[in-house]
PDB file of C-alpha atoms in Angstrom:
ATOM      1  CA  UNK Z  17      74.416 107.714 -53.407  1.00 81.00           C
ATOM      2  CA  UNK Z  18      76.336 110.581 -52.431  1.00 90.00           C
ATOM      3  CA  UNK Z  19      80.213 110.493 -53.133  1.00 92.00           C
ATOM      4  CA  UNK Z  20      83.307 112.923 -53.818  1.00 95.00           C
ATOM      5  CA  UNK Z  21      85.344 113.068 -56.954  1.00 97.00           C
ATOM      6  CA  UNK Z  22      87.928 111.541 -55.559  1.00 97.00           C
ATOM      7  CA  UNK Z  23      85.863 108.867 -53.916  1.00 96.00           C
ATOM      8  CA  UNK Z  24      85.217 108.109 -57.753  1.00 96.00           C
ATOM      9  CA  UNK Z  25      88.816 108.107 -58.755  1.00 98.00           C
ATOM     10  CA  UNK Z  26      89.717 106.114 -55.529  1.00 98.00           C
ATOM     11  CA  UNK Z  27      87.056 103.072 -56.889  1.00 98.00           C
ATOM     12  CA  UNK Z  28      87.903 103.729 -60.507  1.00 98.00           C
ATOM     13  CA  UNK Z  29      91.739 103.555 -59.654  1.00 98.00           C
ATOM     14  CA  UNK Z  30      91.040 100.332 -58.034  1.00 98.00           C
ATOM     15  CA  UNK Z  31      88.937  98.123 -60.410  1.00 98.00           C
ATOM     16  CA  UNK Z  32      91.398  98.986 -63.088  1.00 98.00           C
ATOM     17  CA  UNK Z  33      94.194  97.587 -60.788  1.00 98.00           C
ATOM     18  CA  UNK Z  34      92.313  94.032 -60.360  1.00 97.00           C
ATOM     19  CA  UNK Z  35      90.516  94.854 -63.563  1.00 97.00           C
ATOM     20  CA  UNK Z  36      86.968  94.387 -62.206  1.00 98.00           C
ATOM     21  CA  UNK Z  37      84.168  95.097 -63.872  1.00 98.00           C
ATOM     22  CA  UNK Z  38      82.271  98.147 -62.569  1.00 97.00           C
ATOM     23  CA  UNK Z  39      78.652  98.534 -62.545  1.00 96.00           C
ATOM     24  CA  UNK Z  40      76.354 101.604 -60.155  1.00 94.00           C
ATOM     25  CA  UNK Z  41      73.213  99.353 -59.065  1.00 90.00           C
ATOM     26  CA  UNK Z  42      69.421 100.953 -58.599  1.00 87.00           C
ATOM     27  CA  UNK Z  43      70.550 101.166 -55.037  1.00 88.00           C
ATOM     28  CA  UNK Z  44      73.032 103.749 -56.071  1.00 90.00           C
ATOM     29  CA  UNK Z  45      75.894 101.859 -55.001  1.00 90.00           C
ATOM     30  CA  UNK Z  46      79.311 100.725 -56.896  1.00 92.00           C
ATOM     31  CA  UNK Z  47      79.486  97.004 -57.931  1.00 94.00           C
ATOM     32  CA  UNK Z  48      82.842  95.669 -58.452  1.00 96.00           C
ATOM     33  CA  UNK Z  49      82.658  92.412 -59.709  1.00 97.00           C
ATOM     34  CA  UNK Z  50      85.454  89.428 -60.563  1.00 97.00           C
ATOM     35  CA  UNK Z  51      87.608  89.780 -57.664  1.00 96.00           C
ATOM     36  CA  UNK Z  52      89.205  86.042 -56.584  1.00 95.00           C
ATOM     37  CA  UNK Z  53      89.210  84.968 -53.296  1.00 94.00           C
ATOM     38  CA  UNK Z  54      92.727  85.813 -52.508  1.00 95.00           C
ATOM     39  CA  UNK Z  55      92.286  89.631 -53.693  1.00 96.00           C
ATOM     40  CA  UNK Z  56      89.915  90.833 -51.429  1.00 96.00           C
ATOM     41  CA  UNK Z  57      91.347  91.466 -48.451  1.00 96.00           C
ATOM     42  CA  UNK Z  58      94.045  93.724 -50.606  1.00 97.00           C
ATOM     43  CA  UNK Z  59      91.239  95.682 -52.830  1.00 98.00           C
ATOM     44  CA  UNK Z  60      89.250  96.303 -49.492  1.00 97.00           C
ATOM     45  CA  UNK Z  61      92.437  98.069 -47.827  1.00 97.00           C
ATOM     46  CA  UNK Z  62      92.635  99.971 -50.743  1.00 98.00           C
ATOM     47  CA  UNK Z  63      88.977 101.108 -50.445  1.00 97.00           C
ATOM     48  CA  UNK Z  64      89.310 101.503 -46.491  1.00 97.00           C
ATOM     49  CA  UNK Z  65      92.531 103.545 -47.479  1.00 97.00           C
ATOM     50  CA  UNK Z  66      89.925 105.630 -49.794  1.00 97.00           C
ATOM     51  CA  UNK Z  67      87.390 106.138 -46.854  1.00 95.00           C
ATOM     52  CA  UNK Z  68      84.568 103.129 -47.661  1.00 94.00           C
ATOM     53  CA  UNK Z  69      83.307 101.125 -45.700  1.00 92.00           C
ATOM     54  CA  UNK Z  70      81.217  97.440 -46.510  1.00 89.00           C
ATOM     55  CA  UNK Z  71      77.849  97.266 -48.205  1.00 87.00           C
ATOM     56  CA  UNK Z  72      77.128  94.707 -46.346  1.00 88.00           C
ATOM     57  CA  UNK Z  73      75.546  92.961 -49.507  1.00 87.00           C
ATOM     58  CA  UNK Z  74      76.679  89.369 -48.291  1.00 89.00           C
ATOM     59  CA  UNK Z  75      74.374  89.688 -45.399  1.00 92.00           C
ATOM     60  CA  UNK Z  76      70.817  89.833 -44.700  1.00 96.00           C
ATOM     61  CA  UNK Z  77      71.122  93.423 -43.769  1.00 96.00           C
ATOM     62  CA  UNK Z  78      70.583  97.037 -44.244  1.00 96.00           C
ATOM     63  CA  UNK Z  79      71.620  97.411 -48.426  1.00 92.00           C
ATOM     64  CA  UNK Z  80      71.750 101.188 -49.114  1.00 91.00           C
ATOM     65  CA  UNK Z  81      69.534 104.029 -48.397  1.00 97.00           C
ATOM     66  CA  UNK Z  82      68.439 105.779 -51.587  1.00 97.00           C
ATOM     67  CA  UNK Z  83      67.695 109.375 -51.810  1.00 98.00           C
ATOM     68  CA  UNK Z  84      67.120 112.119 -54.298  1.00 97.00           C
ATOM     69  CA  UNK Z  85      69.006 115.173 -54.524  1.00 97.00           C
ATOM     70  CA  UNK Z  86      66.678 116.868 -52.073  1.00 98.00           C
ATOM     71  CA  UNK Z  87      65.920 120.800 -51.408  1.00 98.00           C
ATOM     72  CA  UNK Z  88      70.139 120.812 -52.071  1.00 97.00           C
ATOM     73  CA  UNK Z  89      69.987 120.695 -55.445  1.00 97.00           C
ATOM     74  CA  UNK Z  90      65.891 120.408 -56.981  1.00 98.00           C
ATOM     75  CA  UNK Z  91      63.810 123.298 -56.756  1.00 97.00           C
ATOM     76  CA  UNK Z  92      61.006 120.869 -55.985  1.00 97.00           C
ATOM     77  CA  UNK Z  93      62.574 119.656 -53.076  1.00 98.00           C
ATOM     78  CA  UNK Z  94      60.775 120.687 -49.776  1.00 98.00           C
ATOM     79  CA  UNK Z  95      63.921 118.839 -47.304  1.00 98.00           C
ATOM     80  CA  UNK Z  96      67.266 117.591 -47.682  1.00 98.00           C
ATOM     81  CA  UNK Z  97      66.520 113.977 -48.404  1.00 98.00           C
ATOM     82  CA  UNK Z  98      70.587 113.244 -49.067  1.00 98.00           C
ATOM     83  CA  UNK Z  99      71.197 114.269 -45.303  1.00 98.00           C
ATOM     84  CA  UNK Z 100      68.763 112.126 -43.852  1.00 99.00           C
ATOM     85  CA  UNK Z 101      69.406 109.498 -46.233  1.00 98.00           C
ATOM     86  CA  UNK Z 102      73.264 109.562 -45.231  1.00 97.00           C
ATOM     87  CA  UNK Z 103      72.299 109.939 -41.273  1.00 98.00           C
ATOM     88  CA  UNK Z 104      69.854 106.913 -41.206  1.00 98.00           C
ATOM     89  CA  UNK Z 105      72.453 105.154 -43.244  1.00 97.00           C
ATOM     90  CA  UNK Z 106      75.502 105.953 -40.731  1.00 97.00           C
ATOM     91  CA  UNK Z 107      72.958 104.466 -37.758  1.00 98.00           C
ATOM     92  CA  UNK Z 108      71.575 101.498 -39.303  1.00 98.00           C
ATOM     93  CA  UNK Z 109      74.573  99.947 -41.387  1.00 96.00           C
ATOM     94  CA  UNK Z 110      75.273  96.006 -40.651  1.00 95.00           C
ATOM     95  CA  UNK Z 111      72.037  95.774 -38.654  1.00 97.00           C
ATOM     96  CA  UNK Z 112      71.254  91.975 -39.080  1.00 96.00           C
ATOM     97  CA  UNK Z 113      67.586  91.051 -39.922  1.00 98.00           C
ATOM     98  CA  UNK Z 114      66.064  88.435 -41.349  1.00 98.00           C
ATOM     99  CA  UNK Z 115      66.429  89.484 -44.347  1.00 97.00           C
ATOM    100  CA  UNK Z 116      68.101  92.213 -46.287  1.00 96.00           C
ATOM    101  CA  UNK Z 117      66.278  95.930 -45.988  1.00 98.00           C
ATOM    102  CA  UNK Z 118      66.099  98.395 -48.227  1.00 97.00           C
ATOM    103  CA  UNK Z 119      65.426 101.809 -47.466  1.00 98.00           C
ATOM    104  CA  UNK Z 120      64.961 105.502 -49.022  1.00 98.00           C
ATOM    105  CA  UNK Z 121      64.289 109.511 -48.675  1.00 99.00           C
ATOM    106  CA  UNK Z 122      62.558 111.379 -51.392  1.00 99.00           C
ATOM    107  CA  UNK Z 123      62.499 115.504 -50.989  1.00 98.00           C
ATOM    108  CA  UNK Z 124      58.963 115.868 -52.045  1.00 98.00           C
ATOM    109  CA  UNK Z 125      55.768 114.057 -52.958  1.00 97.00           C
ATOM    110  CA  UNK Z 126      57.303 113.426 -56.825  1.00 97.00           C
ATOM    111  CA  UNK Z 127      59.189 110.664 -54.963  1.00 97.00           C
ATOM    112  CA  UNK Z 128      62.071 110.473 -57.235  1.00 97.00           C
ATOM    113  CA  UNK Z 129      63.919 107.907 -54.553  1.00 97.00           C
ATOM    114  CA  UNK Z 130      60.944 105.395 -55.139  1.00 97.00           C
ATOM    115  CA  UNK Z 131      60.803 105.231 -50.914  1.00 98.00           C
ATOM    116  CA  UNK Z 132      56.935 103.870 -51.142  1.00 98.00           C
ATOM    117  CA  UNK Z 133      58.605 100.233 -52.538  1.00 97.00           C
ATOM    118  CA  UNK Z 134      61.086  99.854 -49.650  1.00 98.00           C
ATOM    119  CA  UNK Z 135      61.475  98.298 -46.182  1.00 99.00           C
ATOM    120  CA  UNK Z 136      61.171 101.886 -44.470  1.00 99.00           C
ATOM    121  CA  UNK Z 137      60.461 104.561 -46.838  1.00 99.00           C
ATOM    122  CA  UNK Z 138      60.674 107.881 -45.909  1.00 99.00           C
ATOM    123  CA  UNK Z 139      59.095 111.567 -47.957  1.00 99.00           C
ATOM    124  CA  UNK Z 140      59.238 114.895 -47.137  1.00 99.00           C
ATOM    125  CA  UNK Z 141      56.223 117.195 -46.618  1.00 98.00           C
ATOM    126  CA  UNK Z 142      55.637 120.593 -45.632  1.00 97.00           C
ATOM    127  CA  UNK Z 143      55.420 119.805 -41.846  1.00 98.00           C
ATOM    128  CA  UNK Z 144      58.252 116.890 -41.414  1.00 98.00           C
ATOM    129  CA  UNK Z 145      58.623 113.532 -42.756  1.00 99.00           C
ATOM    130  CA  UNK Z 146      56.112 111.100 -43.594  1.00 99.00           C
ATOM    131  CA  UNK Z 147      56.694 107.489 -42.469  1.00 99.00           C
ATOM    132  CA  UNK Z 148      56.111 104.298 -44.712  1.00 99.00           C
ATOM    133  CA  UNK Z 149      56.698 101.044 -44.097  1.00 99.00           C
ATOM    134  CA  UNK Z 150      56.803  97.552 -45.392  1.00 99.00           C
ATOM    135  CA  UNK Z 151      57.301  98.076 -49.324  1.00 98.00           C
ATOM    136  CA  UNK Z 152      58.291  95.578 -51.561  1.00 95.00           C
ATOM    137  CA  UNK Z 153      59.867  95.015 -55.431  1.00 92.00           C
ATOM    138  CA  UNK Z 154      60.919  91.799 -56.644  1.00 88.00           C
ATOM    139  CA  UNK Z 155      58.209  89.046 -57.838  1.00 91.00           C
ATOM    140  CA  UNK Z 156      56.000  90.230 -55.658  1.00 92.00           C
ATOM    141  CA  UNK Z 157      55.824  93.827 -55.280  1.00 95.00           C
ATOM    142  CA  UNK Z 158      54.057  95.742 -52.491  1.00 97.00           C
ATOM    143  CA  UNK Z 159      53.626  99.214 -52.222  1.00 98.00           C
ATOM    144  CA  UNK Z 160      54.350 100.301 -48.791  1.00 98.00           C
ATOM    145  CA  UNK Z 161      52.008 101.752 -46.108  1.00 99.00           C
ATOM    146  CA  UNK Z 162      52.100 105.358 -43.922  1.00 99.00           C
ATOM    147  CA  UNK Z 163      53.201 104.421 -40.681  1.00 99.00           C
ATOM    148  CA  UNK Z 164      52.847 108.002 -39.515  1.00 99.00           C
ATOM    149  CA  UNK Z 165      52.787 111.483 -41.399  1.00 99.00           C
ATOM    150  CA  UNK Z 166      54.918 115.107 -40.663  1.00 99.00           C
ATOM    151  CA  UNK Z 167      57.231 113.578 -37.874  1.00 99.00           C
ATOM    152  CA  UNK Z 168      60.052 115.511 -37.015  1.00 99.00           C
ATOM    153  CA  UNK Z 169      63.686 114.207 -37.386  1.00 99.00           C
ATOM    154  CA  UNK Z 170      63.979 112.832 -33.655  1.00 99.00           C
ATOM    155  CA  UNK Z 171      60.509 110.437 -33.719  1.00 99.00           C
ATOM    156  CA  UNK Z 172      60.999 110.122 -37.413  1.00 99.00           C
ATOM    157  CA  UNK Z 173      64.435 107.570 -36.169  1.00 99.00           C
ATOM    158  CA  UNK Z 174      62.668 106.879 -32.562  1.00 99.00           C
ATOM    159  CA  UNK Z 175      60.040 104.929 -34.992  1.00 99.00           C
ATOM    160  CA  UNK Z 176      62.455 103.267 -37.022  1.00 99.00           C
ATOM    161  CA  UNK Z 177      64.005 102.238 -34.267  1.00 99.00           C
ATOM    162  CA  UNK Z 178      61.454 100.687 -33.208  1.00 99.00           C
ATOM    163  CA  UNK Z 179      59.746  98.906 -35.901  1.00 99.00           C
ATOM    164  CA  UNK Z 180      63.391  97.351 -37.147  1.00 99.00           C
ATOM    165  CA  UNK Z 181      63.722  95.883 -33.838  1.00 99.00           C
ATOM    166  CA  UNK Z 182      60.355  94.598 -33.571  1.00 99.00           C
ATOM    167  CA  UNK Z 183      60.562  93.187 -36.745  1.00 99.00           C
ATOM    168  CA  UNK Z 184      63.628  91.650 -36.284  1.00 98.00           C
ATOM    169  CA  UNK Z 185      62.242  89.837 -33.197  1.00 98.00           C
ATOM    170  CA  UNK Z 186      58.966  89.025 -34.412  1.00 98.00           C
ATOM    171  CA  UNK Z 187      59.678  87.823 -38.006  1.00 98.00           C
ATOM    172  CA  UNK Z 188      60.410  84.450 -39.291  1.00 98.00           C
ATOM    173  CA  UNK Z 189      63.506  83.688 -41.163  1.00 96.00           C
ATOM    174  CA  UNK Z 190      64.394  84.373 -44.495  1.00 96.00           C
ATOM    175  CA  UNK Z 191      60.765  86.804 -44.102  1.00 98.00           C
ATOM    176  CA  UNK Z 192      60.579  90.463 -45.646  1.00 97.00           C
ATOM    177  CA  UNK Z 193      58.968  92.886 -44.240  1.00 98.00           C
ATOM    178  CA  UNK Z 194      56.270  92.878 -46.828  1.00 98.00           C
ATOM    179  CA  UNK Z 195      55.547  89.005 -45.814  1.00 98.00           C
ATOM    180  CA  UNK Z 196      55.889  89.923 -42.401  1.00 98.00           C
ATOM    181  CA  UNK Z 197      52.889  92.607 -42.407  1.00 98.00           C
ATOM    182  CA  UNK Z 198      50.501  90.355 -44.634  1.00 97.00           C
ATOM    183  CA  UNK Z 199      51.016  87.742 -42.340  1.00 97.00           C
ATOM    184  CA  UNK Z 200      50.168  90.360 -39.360  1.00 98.00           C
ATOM    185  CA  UNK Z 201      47.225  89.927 -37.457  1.00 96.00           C
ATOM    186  CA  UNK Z 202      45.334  92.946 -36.638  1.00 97.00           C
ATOM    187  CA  UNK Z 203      47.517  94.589 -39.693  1.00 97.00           C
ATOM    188  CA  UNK Z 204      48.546  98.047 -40.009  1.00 98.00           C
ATOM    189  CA  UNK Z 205      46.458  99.247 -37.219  1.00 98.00           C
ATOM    190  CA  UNK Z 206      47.803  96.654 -34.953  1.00 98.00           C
ATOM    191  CA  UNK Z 207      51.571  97.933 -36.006  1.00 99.00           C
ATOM    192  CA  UNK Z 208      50.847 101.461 -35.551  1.00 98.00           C
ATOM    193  CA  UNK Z 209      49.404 101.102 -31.982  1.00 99.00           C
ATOM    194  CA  UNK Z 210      53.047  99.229 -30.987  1.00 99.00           C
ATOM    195  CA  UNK Z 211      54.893 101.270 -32.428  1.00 99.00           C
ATOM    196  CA  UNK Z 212      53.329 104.150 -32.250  1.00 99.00           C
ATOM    197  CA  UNK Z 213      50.625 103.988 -29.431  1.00 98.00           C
ATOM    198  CA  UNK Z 214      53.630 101.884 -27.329  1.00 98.00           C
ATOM    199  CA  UNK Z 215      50.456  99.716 -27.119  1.00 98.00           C
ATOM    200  CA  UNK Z 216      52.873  96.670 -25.787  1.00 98.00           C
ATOM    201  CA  UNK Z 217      54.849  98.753 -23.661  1.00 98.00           C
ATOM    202  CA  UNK Z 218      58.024  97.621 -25.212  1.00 98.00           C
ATOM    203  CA  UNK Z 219      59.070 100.995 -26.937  1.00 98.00           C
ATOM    204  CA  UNK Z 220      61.924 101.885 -24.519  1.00 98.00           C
ATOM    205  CA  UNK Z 221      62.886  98.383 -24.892  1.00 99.00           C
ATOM    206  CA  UNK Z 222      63.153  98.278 -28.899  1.00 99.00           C
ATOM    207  CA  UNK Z 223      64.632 101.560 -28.726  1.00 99.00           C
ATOM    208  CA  UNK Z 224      67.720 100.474 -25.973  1.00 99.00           C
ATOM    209  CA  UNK Z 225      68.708  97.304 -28.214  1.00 98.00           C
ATOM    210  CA  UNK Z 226      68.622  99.370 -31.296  1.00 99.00           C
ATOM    211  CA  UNK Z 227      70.622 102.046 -29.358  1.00 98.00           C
ATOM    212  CA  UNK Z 228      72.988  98.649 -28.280  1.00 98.00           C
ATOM    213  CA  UNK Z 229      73.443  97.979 -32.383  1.00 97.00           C
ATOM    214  CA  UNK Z 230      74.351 101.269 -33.151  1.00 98.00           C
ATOM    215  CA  UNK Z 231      77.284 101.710 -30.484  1.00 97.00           C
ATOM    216  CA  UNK Z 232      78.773  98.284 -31.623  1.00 97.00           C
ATOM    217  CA  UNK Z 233      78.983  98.835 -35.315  1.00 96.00           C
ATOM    218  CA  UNK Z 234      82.182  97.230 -37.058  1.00 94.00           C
ATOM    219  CA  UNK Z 235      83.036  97.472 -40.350  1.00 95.00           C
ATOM    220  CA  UNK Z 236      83.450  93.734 -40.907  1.00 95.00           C
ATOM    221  CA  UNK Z 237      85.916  94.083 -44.066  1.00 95.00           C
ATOM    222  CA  UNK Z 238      88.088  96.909 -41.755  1.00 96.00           C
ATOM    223  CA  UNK Z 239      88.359  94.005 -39.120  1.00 96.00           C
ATOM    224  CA  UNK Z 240      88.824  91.177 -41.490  1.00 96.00           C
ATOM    225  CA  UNK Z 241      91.929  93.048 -43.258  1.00 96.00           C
ATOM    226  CA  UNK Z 242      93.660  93.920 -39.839  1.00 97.00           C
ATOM    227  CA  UNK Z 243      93.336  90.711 -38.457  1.00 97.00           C
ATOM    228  CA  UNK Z 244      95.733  88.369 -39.305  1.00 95.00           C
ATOM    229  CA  UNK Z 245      93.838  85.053 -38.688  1.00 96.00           C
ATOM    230  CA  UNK Z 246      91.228  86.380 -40.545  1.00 96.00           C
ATOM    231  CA  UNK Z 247      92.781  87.055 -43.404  1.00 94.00           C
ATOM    232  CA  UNK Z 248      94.404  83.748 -43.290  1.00 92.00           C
ATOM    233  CA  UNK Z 249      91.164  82.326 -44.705  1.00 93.00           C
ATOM    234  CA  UNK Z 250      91.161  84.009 -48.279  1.00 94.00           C
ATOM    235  CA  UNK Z 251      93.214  82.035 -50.046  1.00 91.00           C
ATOM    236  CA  UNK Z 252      92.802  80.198 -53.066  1.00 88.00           C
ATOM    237  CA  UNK Z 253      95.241  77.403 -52.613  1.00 89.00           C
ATOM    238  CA  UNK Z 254      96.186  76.611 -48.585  1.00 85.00           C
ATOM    239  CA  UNK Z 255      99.472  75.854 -49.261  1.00 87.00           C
ATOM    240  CA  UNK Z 256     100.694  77.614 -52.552  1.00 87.00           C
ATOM    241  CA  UNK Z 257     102.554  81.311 -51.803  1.00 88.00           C
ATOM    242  CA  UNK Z 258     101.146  84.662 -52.262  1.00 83.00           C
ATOM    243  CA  UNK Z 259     102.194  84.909 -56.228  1.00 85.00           C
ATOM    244  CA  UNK Z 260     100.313  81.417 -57.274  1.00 90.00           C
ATOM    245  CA  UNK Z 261      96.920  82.087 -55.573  1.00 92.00           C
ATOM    246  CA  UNK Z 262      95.337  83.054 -58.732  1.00 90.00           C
ATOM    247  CA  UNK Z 263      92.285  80.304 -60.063  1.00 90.00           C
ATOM    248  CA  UNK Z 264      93.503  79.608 -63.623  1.00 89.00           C
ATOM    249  CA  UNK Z 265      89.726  78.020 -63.590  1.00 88.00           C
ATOM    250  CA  UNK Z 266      88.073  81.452 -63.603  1.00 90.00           C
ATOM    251  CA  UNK Z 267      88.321  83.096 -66.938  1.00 93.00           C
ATOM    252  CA  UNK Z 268      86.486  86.220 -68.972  1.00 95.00           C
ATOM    253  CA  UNK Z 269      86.147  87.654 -71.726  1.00 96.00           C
ATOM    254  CA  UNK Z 270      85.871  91.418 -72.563  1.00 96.00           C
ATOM    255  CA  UNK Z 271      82.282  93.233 -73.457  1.00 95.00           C
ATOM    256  CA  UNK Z 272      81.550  96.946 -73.420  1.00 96.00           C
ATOM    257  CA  UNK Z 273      85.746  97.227 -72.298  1.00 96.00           C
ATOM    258  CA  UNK Z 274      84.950  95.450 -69.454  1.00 97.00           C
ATOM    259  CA  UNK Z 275      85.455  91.905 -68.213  1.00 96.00           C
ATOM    260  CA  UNK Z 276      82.480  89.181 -67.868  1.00 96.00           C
ATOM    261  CA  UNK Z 277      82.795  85.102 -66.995  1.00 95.00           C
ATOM    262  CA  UNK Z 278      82.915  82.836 -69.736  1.00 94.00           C
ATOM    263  CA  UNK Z 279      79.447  80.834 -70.091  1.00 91.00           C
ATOM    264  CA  UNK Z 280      79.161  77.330 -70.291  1.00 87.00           C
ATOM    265  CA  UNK Z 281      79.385  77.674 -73.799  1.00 87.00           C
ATOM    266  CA  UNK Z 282      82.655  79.417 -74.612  1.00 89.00           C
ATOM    267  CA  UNK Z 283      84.268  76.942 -71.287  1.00 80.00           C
ATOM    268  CA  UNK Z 284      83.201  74.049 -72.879  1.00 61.00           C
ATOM    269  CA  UNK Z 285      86.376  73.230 -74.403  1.00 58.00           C
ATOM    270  CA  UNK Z 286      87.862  73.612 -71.467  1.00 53.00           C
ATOM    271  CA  UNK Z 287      85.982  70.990 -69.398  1.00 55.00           C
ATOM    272  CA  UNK Z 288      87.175  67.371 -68.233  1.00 51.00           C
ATOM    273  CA  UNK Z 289      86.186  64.978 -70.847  1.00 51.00           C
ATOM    274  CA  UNK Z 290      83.771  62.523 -69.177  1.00 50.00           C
ATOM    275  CA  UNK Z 291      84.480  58.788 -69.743  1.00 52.00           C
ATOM    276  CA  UNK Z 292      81.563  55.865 -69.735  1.00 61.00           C
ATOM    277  CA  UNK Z 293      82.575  52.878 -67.807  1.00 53.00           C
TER     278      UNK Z 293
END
C-alpha cells in the first residue's frame, strides 16, 4: 500500500487523461477502470514512465501484499510490517499458481492487515515473525493456520518459498489454498513436517525453482508496450487507424464525478430492434 506523493499525482494525472474511474481496493491497490482496448498499452507507458509496475490482477497470481503501518508509524507496532510487506512483494510478484494469492504483514498481534484471512499471512511478535497459512475470505471464509511462530526474516521467506511451490505443484486447478489444505490428508501436521521437518526431502528443491521464478520476473505490461507485435494486438478495429479505434458501443454515465457503464436499462434504447420471422 505504500506509495509517494507523486506516485499519487502520476495515477491521478493519468485517469483524468483517459478519464477512468478511480477506486483504492481492500488490497490497497489503485483500480483504474474504463480503459478500451486500444488505450492500454499508452496508459501503461505512462504508469511505467511513473515507476509501476502490473498487478497482475488478470492472472491467477500473487494480488498485493497488505500491511499496516508497522513499528514506522504505530506505537503498537513491534516490526516494520511495510518493509517486509514491500520485500515479499518485490520476490513473489507474477508468480503463477493455481489460483490468485493473497498475502499480508501486520506489526503486532492487533492485526490491523487482517494477515490470518490470507494465502500466507504473516504477524509480528516479540521474537520474529509468526507464520500462517492457508486463509480464506470470499463465500467461504477460512481463518488461516500457524505454520510456524518467531522465525526470523531469512526462514520466515525460506518457508514461503517453500510452501508456494509445493502448493503450486500439488494443487488442482482453479484450487485455493484454503481448498487445498481441507482436502490435505494428514492436514496441518502433515504440511508442517514438509515444509518444515523437510519430511519429503524436497526443500532444496522447492526452494531452487522458487529461486528460478524470482530471477526471471518480467513485468508483462513493460514487455507488452515495448514490443511491437505485441502491441499490435490491442486494437479495437484491425484495420481502422490510430484516431478511430474508439468503441462508440461502450458508453457511461457520470456518478460521484466519476464515470460508470450504462446498465441494460439506460442502453436499452440503444439496442438492435429484434424482428420475428
Amino acid at each position: 500500500g505504500e506509495v509517494t506523493p507523486d506516485g499519487l499525482i502520476a495515477v491521478g494525472q493519468i485517469a483524468k487523461k483517459y478519464n477512468l474511474y478511480t477506486k483504492i481496493t481492500g488490497g490497497q491497490r489503485v483500480d483504474l477502470f474504463g480503459a478500451q482496448i486500444h488505450q492500454l498499452p499508452f496508459i501503461w507507458e505512462e504508469l511505467n514512465a511513473a515507476g509501476f509496475e502490473s498487478g497482475h490482477a488478470y492472472g491467477k497470481s500473487l494480488r498485493t501484499v497488505k500491511s499496516c503501518v508497522g513499528s514506522t508509524w504505530c506505537r503498537y507496532g513491534v516490526d516494520d510490517s511495510v518493509g517486509l510487506a514491500i520485500e515479499l512483494e518485490n520476490r513473489y510478484k507474477g508468480l503463477r499458481s493455481p489460483h490468485k494469492l493473497k498475502m499480508a504483514v501486520s506489526g503486532c498481534t492487533r492485526e490491523c492487515a487482517e494477515a490470518q484471512g490470507k494465502d500466507v499471512g504473516v504477524i509480528a511478535t516479540e521474537k520474529g515473525w509468526n507464520l500462517y497459512v492457508c486463509g480464506n475470505g470470499g463465500m467461504k471464509p477460512r481463518h488461516a493456520e500457524l505454520l510456524a511462530s518467531d522465525l526470523d526474516t531469512e526462514t520466515l521467506i525460506r518457508y514461503i518459498d517453500r510452501f508456494f511451490m509445493f502448493y503450486i505443484q500439488t494443487a488442482d486447478r482453479l484450487q485455493r489454498t484454503s481448498v487445498w489444505r481441507d482436502n490435505m490428508e494428514g492436514g496441518l501436521d502433515y504440511l508442517k513436517s514438509v515444509i518444515v521437518n523437510d519430511s519429503l526431502g524436497l526443500a532444496e528443491e522447492l526452494e531452487r525453482r522458487m529461486s528460478h521464478v524470482v530471477g526471471t520476473y518480467q513485468d508483462e505490461w513493460r514487455t507488452a508496450v515495448e514490443d511491437p507485435e505485441i502491441r499490435k494486438r490491442f486494437q479495437t478495429y484491425i484495420n481502422a487507424s490510430a484516431d478511430q479505434q474508439a468503441d462508440p458501443h461502450i458508453q457511461f454515465t457520470n456518478v460521484r464525478d466519476q464515470i460508470r457503464p450504462l446498465n441494460d436499462a439506460e442502453r436499452s434504447e440503444d439496442r438492435i430492434p429484434m424482428v420475428e420471422a
